[in-house]
mmCIF file of C-alpha atoms and ligand atoms in Angstrom:
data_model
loop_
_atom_site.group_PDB
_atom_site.id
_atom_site.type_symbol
_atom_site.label_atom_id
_atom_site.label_comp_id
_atom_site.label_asym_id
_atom_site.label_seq_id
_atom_site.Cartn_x
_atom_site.Cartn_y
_atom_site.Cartn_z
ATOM 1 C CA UNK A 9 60.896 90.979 102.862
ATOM 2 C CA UNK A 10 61.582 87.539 103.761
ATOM 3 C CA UNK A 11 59.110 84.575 105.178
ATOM 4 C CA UNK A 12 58.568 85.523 109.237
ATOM 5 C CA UNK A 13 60.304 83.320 111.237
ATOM 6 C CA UNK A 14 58.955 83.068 114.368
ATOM 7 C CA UNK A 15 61.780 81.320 115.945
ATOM 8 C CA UNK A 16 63.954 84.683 116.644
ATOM 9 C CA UNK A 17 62.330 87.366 119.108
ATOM 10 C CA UNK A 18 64.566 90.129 118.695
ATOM 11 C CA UNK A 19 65.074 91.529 122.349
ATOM 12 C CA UNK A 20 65.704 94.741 123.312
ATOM 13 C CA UNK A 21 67.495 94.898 126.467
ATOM 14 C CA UNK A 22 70.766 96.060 125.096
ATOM 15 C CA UNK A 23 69.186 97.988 122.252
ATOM 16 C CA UNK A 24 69.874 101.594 121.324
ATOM 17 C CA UNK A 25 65.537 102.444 120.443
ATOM 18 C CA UNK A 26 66.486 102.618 116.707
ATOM 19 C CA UNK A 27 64.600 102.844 113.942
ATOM 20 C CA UNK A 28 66.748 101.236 111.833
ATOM 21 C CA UNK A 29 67.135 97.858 114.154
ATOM 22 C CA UNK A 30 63.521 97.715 113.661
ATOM 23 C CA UNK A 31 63.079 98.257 109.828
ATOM 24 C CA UNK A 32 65.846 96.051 109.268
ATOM 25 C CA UNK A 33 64.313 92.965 111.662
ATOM 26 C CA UNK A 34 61.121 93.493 109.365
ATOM 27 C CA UNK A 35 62.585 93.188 106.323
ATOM 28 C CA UNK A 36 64.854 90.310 107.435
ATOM 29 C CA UNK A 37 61.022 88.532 108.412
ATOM 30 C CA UNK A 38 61.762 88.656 112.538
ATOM 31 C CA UNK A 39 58.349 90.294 113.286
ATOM 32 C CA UNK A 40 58.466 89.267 117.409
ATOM 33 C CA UNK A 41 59.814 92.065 119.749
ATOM 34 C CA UNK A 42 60.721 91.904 123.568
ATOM 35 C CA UNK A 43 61.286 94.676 125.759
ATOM 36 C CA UNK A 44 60.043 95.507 129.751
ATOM 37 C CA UNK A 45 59.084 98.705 131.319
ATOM 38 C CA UNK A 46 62.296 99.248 133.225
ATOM 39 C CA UNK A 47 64.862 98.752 129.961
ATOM 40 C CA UNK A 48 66.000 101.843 128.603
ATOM 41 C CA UNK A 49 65.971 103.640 132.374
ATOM 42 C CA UNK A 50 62.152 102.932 132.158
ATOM 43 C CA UNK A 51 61.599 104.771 128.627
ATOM 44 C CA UNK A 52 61.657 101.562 126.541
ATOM 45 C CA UNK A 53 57.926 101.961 125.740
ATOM 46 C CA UNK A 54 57.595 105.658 125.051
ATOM 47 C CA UNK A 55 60.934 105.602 123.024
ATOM 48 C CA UNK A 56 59.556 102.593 120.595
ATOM 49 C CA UNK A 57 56.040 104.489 120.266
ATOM 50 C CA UNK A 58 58.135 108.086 119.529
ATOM 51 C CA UNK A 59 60.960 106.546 116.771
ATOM 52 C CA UNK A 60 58.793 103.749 115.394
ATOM 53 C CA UNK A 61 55.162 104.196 116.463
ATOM 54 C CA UNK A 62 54.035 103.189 112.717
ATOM 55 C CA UNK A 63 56.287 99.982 112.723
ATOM 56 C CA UNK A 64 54.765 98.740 116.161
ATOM 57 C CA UNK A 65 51.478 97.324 114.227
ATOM 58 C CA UNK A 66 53.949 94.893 112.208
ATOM 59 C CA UNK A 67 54.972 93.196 115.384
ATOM 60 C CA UNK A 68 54.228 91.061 117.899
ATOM 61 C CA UNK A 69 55.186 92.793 120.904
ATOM 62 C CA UNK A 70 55.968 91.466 124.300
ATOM 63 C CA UNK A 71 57.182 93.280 127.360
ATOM 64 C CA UNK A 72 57.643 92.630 131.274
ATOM 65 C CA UNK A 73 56.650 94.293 134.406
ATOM 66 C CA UNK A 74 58.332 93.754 138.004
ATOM 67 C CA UNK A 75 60.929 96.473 138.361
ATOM 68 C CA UNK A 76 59.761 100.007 139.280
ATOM 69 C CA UNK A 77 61.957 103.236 139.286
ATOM 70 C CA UNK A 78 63.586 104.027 142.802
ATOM 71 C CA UNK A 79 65.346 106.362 144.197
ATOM 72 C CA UNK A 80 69.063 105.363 143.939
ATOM 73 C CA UNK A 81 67.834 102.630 140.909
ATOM 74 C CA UNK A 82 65.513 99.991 139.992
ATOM 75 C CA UNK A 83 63.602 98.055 142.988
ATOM 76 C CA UNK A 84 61.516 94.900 142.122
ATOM 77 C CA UNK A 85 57.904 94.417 143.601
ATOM 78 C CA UNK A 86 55.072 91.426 143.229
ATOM 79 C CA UNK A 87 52.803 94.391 144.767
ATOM 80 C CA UNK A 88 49.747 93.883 142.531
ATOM 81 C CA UNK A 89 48.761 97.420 142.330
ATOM 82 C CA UNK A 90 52.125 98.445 141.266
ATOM 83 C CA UNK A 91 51.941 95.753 138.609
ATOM 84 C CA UNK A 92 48.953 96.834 137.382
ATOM 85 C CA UNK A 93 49.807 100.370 137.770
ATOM 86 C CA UNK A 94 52.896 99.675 135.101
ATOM 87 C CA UNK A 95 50.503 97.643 132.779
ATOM 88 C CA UNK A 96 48.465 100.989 132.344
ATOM 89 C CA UNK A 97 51.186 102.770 131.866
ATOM 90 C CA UNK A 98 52.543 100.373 129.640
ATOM 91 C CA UNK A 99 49.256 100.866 127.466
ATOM 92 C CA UNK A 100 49.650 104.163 127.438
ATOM 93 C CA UNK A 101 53.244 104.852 126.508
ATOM 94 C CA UNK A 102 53.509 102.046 123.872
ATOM 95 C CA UNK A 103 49.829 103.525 122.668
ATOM 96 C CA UNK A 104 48.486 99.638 121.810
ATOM 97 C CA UNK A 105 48.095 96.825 123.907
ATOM 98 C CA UNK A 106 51.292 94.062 124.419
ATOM 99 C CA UNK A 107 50.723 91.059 123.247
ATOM 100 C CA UNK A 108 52.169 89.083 125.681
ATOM 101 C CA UNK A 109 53.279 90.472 129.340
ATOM 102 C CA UNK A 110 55.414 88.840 131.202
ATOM 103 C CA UNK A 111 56.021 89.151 134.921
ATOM 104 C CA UNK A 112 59.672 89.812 134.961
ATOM 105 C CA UNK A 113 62.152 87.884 137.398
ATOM 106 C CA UNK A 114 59.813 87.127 140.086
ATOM 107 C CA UNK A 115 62.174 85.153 142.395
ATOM 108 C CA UNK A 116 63.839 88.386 143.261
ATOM 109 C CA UNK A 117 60.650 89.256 145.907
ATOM 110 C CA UNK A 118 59.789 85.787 147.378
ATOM 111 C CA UNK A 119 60.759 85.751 150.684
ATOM 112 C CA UNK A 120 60.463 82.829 153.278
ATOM 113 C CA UNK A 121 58.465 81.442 154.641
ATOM 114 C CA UNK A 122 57.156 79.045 151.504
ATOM 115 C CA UNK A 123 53.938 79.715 152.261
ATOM 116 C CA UNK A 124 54.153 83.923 151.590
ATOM 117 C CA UNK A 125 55.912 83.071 148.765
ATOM 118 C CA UNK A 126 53.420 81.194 146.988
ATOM 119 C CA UNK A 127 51.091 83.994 147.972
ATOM 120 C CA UNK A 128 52.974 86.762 146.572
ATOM 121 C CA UNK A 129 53.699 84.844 143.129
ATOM 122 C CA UNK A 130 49.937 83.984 143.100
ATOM 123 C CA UNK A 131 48.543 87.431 143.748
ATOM 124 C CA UNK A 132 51.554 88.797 141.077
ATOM 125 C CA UNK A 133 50.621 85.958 138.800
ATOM 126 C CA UNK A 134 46.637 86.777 139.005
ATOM 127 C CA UNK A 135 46.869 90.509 138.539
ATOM 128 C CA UNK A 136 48.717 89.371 134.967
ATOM 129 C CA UNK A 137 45.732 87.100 134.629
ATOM 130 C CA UNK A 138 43.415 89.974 135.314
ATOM 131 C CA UNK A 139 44.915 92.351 133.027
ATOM 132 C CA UNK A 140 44.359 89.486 130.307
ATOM 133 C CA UNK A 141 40.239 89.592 131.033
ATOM 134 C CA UNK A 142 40.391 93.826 131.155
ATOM 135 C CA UNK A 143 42.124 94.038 128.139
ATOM 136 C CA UNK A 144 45.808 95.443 128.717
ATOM 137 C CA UNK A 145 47.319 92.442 127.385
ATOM 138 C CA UNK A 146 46.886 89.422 124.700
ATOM 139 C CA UNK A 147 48.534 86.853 126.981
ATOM 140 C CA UNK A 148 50.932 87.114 130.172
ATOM 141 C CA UNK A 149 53.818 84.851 131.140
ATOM 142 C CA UNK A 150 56.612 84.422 133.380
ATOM 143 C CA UNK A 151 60.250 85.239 132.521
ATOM 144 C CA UNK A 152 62.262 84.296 135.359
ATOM 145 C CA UNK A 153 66.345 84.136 135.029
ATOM 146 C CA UNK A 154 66.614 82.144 137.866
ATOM 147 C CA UNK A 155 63.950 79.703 138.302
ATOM 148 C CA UNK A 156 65.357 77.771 141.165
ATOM 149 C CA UNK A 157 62.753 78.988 143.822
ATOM 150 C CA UNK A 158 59.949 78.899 141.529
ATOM 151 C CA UNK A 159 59.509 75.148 141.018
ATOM 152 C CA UNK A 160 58.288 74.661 145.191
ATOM 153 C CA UNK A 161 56.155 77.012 144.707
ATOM 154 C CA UNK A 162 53.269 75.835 142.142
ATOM 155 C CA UNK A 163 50.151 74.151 142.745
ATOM 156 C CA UNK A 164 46.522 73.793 141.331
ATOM 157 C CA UNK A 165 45.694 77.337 143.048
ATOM 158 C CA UNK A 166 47.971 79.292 140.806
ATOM 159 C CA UNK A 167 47.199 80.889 137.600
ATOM 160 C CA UNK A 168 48.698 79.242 134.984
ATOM 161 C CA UNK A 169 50.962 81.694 132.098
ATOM 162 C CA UNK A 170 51.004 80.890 128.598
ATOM 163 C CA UNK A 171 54.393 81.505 128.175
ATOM 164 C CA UNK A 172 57.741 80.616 130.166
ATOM 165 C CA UNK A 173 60.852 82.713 129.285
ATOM 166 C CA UNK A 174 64.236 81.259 130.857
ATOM 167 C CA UNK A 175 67.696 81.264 129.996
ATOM 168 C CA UNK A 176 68.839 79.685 127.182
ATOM 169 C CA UNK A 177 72.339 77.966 125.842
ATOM 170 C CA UNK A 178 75.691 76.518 126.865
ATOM 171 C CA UNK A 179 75.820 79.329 129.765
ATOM 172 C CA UNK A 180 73.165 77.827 131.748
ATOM 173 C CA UNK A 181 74.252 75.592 134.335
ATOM 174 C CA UNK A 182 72.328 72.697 135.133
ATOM 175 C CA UNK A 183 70.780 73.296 138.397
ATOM 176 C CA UNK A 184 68.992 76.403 135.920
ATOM 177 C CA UNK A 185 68.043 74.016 132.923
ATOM 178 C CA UNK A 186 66.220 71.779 135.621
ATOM 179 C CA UNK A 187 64.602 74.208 137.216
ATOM 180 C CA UNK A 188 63.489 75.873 134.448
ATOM 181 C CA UNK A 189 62.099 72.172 133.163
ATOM 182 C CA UNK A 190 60.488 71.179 136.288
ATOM 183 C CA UNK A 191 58.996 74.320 136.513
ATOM 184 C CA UNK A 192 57.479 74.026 132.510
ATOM 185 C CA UNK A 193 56.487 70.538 133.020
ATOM 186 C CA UNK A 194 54.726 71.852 136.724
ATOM 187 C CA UNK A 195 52.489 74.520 134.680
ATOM 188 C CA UNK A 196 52.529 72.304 131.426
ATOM 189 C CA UNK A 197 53.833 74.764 129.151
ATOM 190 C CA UNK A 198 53.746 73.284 125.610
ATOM 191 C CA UNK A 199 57.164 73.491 124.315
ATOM 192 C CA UNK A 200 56.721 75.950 121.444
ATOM 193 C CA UNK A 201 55.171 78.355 124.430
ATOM 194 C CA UNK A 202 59.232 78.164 126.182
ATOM 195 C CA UNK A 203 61.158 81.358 125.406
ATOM 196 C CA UNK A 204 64.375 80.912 125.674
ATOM 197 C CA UNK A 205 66.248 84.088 126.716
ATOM 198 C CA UNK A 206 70.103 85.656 126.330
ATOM 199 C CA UNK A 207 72.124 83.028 124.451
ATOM 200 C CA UNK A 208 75.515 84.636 124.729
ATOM 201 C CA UNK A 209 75.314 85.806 128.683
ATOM 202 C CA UNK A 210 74.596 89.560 126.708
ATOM 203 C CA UNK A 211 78.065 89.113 125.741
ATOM 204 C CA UNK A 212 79.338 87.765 122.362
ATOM 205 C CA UNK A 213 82.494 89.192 122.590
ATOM 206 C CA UNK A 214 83.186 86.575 126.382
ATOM 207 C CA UNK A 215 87.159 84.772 125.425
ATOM 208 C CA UNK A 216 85.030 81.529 125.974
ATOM 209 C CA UNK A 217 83.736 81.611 122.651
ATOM 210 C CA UNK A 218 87.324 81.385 121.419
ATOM 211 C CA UNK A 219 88.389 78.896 123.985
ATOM 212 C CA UNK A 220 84.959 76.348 123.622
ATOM 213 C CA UNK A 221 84.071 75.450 120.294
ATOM 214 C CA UNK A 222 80.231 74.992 120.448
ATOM 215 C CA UNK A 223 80.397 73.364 116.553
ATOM 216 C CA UNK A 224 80.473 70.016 118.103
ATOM 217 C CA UNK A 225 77.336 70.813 119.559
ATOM 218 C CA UNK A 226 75.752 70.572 115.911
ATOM 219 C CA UNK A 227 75.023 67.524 113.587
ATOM 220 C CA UNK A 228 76.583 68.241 110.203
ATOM 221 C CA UNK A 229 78.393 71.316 110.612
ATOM 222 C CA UNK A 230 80.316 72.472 108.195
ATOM 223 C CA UNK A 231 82.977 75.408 107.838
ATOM 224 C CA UNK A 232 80.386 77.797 106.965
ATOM 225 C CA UNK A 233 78.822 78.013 110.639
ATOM 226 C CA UNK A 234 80.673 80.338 113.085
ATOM 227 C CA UNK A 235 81.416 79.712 116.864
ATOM 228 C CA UNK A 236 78.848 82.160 117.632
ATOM 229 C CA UNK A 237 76.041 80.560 115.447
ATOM 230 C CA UNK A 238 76.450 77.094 116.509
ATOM 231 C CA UNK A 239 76.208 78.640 119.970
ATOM 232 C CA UNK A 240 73.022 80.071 119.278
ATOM 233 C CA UNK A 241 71.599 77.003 117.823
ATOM 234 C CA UNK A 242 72.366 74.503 120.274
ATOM 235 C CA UNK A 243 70.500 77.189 122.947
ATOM 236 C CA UNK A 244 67.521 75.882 121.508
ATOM 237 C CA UNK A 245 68.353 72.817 122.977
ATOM 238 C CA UNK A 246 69.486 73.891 126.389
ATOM 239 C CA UNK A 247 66.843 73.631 127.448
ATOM 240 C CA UNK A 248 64.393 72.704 124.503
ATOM 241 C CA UNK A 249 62.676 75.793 123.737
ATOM 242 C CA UNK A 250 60.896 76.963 120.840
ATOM 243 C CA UNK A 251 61.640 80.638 120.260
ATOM 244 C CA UNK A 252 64.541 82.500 121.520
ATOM 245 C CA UNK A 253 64.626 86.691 122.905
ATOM 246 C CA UNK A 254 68.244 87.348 121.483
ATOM 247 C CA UNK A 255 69.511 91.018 121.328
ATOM 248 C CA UNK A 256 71.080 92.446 118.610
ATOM 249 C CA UNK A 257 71.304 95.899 116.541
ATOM 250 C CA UNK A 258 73.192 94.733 113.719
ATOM 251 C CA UNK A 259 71.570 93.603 110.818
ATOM 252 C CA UNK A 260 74.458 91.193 109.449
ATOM 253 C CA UNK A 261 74.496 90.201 113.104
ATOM 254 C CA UNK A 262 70.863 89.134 113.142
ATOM 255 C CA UNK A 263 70.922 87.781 109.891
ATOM 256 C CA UNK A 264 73.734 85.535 110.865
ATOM 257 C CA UNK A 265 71.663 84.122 113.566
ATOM 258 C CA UNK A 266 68.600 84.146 110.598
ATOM 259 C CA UNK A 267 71.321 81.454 109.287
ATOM 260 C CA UNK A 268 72.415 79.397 112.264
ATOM 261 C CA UNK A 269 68.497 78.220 111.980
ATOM 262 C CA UNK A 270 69.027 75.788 109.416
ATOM 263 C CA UNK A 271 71.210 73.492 111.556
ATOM 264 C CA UNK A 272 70.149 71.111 113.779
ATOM 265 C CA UNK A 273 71.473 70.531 117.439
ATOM 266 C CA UNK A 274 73.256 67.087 117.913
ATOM 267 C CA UNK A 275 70.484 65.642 120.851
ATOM 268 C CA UNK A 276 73.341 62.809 121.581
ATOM 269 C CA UNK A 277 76.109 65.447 122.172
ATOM 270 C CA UNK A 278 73.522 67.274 124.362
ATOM 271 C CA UNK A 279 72.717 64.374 126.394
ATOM 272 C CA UNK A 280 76.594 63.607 126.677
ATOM 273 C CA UNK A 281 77.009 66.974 127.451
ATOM 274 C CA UNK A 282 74.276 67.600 130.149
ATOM 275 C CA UNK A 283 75.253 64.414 131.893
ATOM 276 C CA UNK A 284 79.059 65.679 132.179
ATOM 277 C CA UNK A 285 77.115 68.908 134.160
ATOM 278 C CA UNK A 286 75.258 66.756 136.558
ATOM 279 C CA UNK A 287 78.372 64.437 137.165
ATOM 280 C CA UNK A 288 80.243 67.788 138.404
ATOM 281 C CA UNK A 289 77.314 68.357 140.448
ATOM 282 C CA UNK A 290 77.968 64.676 141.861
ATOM 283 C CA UNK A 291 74.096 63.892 140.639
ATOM 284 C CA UNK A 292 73.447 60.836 137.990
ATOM 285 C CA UNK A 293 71.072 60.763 134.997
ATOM 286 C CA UNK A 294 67.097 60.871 135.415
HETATM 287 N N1 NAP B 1711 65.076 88.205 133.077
HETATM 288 C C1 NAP B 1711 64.723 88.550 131.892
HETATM 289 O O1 NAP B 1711 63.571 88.689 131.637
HETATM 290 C C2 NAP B 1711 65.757 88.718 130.822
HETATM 291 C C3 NAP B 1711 67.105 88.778 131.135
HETATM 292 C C4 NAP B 1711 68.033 88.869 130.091
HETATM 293 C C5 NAP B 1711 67.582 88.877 128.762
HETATM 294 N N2 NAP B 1711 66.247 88.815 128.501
HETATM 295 C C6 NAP B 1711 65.741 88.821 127.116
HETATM 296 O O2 NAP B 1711 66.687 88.244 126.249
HETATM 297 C C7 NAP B 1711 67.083 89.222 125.277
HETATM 298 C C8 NAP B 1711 68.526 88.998 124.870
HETATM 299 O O3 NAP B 1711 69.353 89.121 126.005
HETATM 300 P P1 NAP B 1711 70.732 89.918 126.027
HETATM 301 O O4 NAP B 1711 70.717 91.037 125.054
HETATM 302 O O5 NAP B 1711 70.998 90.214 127.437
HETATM 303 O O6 NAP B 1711 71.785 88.833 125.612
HETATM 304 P P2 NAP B 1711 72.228 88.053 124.291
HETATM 305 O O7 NAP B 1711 71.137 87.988 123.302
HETATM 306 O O8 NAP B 1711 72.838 86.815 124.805
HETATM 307 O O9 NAP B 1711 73.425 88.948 123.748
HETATM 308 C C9 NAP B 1711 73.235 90.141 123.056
HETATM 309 C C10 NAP B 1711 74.584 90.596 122.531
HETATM 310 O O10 NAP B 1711 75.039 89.670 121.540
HETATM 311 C C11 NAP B 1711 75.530 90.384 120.424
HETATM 312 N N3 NAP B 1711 75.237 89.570 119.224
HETATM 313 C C12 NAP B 1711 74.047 89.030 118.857
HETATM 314 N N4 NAP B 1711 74.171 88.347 117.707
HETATM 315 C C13 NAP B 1711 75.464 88.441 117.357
HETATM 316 C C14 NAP B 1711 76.210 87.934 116.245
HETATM 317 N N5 NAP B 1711 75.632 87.207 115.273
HETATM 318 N N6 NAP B 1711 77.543 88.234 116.176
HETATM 319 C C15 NAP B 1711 78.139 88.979 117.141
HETATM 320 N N7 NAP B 1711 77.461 89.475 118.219
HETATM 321 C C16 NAP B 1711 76.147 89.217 118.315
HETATM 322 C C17 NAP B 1711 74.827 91.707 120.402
HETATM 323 O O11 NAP B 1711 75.674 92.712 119.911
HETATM 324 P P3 NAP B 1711 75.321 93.499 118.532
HETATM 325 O O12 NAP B 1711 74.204 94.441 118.833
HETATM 326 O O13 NAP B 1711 76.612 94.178 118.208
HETATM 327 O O14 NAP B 1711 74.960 92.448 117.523
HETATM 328 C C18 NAP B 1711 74.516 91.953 121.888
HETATM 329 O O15 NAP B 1711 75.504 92.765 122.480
HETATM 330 C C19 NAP B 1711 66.807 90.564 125.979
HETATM 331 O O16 NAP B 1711 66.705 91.629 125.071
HETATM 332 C C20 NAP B 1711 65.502 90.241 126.634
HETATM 333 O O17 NAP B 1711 64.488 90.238 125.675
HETATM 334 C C21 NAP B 1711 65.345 88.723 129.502
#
């Protein structure tokens, strides 16, 4: 068993539910978890309690709630019963408490005007709060994968999350990466309290990993760090985030990424980098 690292929350969108993903996370010291109630066609929780029930104690387990089972397929509501509805269930299927819940994608029901916007994400955001005080949670937070709405939206009156999840890494264009910063700096999230979320897209195996080399990205790289793993690294960076949900079911995979810790984004590169982004958006530096 190696020294946690609490840098590397394996996520579990894209997982298969299998045991061995999560004895091998353990016992590679990655002891954070994410999943949501609608991954896994909405059996994410119950299949985690059935295959691994014992293991769930060893982790620190966050999970979402937003998206609801529909008829044809998932619909997303801010209705606060519904959300509190899930969190029971959520309790019940994973049979302990989540850690940390976030409310998942919530720009996907705001609808003009501003004003029942803000109401909707404030009654969604205060039924997370509630659930806090009663119990069916540690902590809640706010993953969002586009933040672009949110940032309008927040004032004194809303409750404020502990924890910010947004999209992470060279992927991220920069209208996102500001967002997602004006909308940590409006709720003050401490830094080590931003997720960062999907550093490959969910796709490792996209040609632009071949065609970008994301090693330059790094300070002292050296031929032992992969295309992939620089990648990964520098999406702590974009934007600065202090633990990132990354999905994998392959041990050698995750240890790999284990690995890319123990280089150090190049903040100059970064700078040069996010600047050559804004100048295609015709914008200048802050
Ligand atoms: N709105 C939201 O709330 C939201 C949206 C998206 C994601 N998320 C969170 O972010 C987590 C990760 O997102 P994601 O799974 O969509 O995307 P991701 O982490 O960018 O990509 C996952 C893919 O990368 C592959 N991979 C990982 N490490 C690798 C390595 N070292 N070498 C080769 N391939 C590697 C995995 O395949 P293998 O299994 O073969 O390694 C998997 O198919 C989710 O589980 C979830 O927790 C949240």
């Amino acid at each position: 068993m190696h020294e946690p690292d609490p840098r590397i929350v394996l996520g579990l969108h894209r997982s298969r539910y299998e045991r061995r993903t999560l004895t091998s996370a353990l016992d590679l010291g990655i002891t954070a978890i994410d999943t949501s109630f609608n991954y896994q066609g909405f059996t994410a929780h119950a299949t985690l309690a059935d295959v691994a029930g014992d293991l769930l104690p060893h982790f620190t387990l966050s999970t979402k709630v937003g998206f609801f089972p529909a008829a044809s397929q998932a619909e997303h509501s801010l209705d606060p019963a519904r959300l509190r509805a899930a969190l029971e269930q959520t309790n019940r299927d994973l049979g302990r408490e989540p850690d940390l819940v976030f409310l998942h994608n919530p720009e996907r029901s705001l609808r003009s005007p501003a004003a029942a916007a803000r109401d909707a994400l404030g009654q969604a955001c205060a039924t997370l709060a509630a659930a806090v005080e009663d119990g069916l949670c540690g902590a809640w937070g706010i993953s969002t994968w586009d933040p672009r709405p949110l940032p309008g939206l927040v004032d004194a009156t809303l409750p404020r999350p502990a924890v910010l999840m947004v999209s992470a890494g060279l992927l991220v264009g920069i209208d996102v990466l500001e967002a997602s910063e004006a909308l940590s700096a409006q709720w003050d999230v401490a830094p080590d309290q931003i997720w960062g979320m999907s550093p490959f897209g969910g796709d490792a195996d996209n040609p632009l990993w071949g065609r970008l080399d994301p090693c330059i990205f790094i300070s002292e790289a050296d031929d032992a760090i992969s295309a992939l793993q620089a990648a990964f690294r520098t999406a702590f960076s974009l934007p600065e985030v202090g633990r990132i949900a990354v999905g994998t079911d392959n041990p050698t995979h995750l240890q790999q990424l284990i690995d890319a810790l123990r280089y150090e984004p190049d903040a100059d590169r970064l700078r040069t980098y996010r600047q050559i982004l804004r100048d295609r958006t015709g914008r200048q530096a802050d």
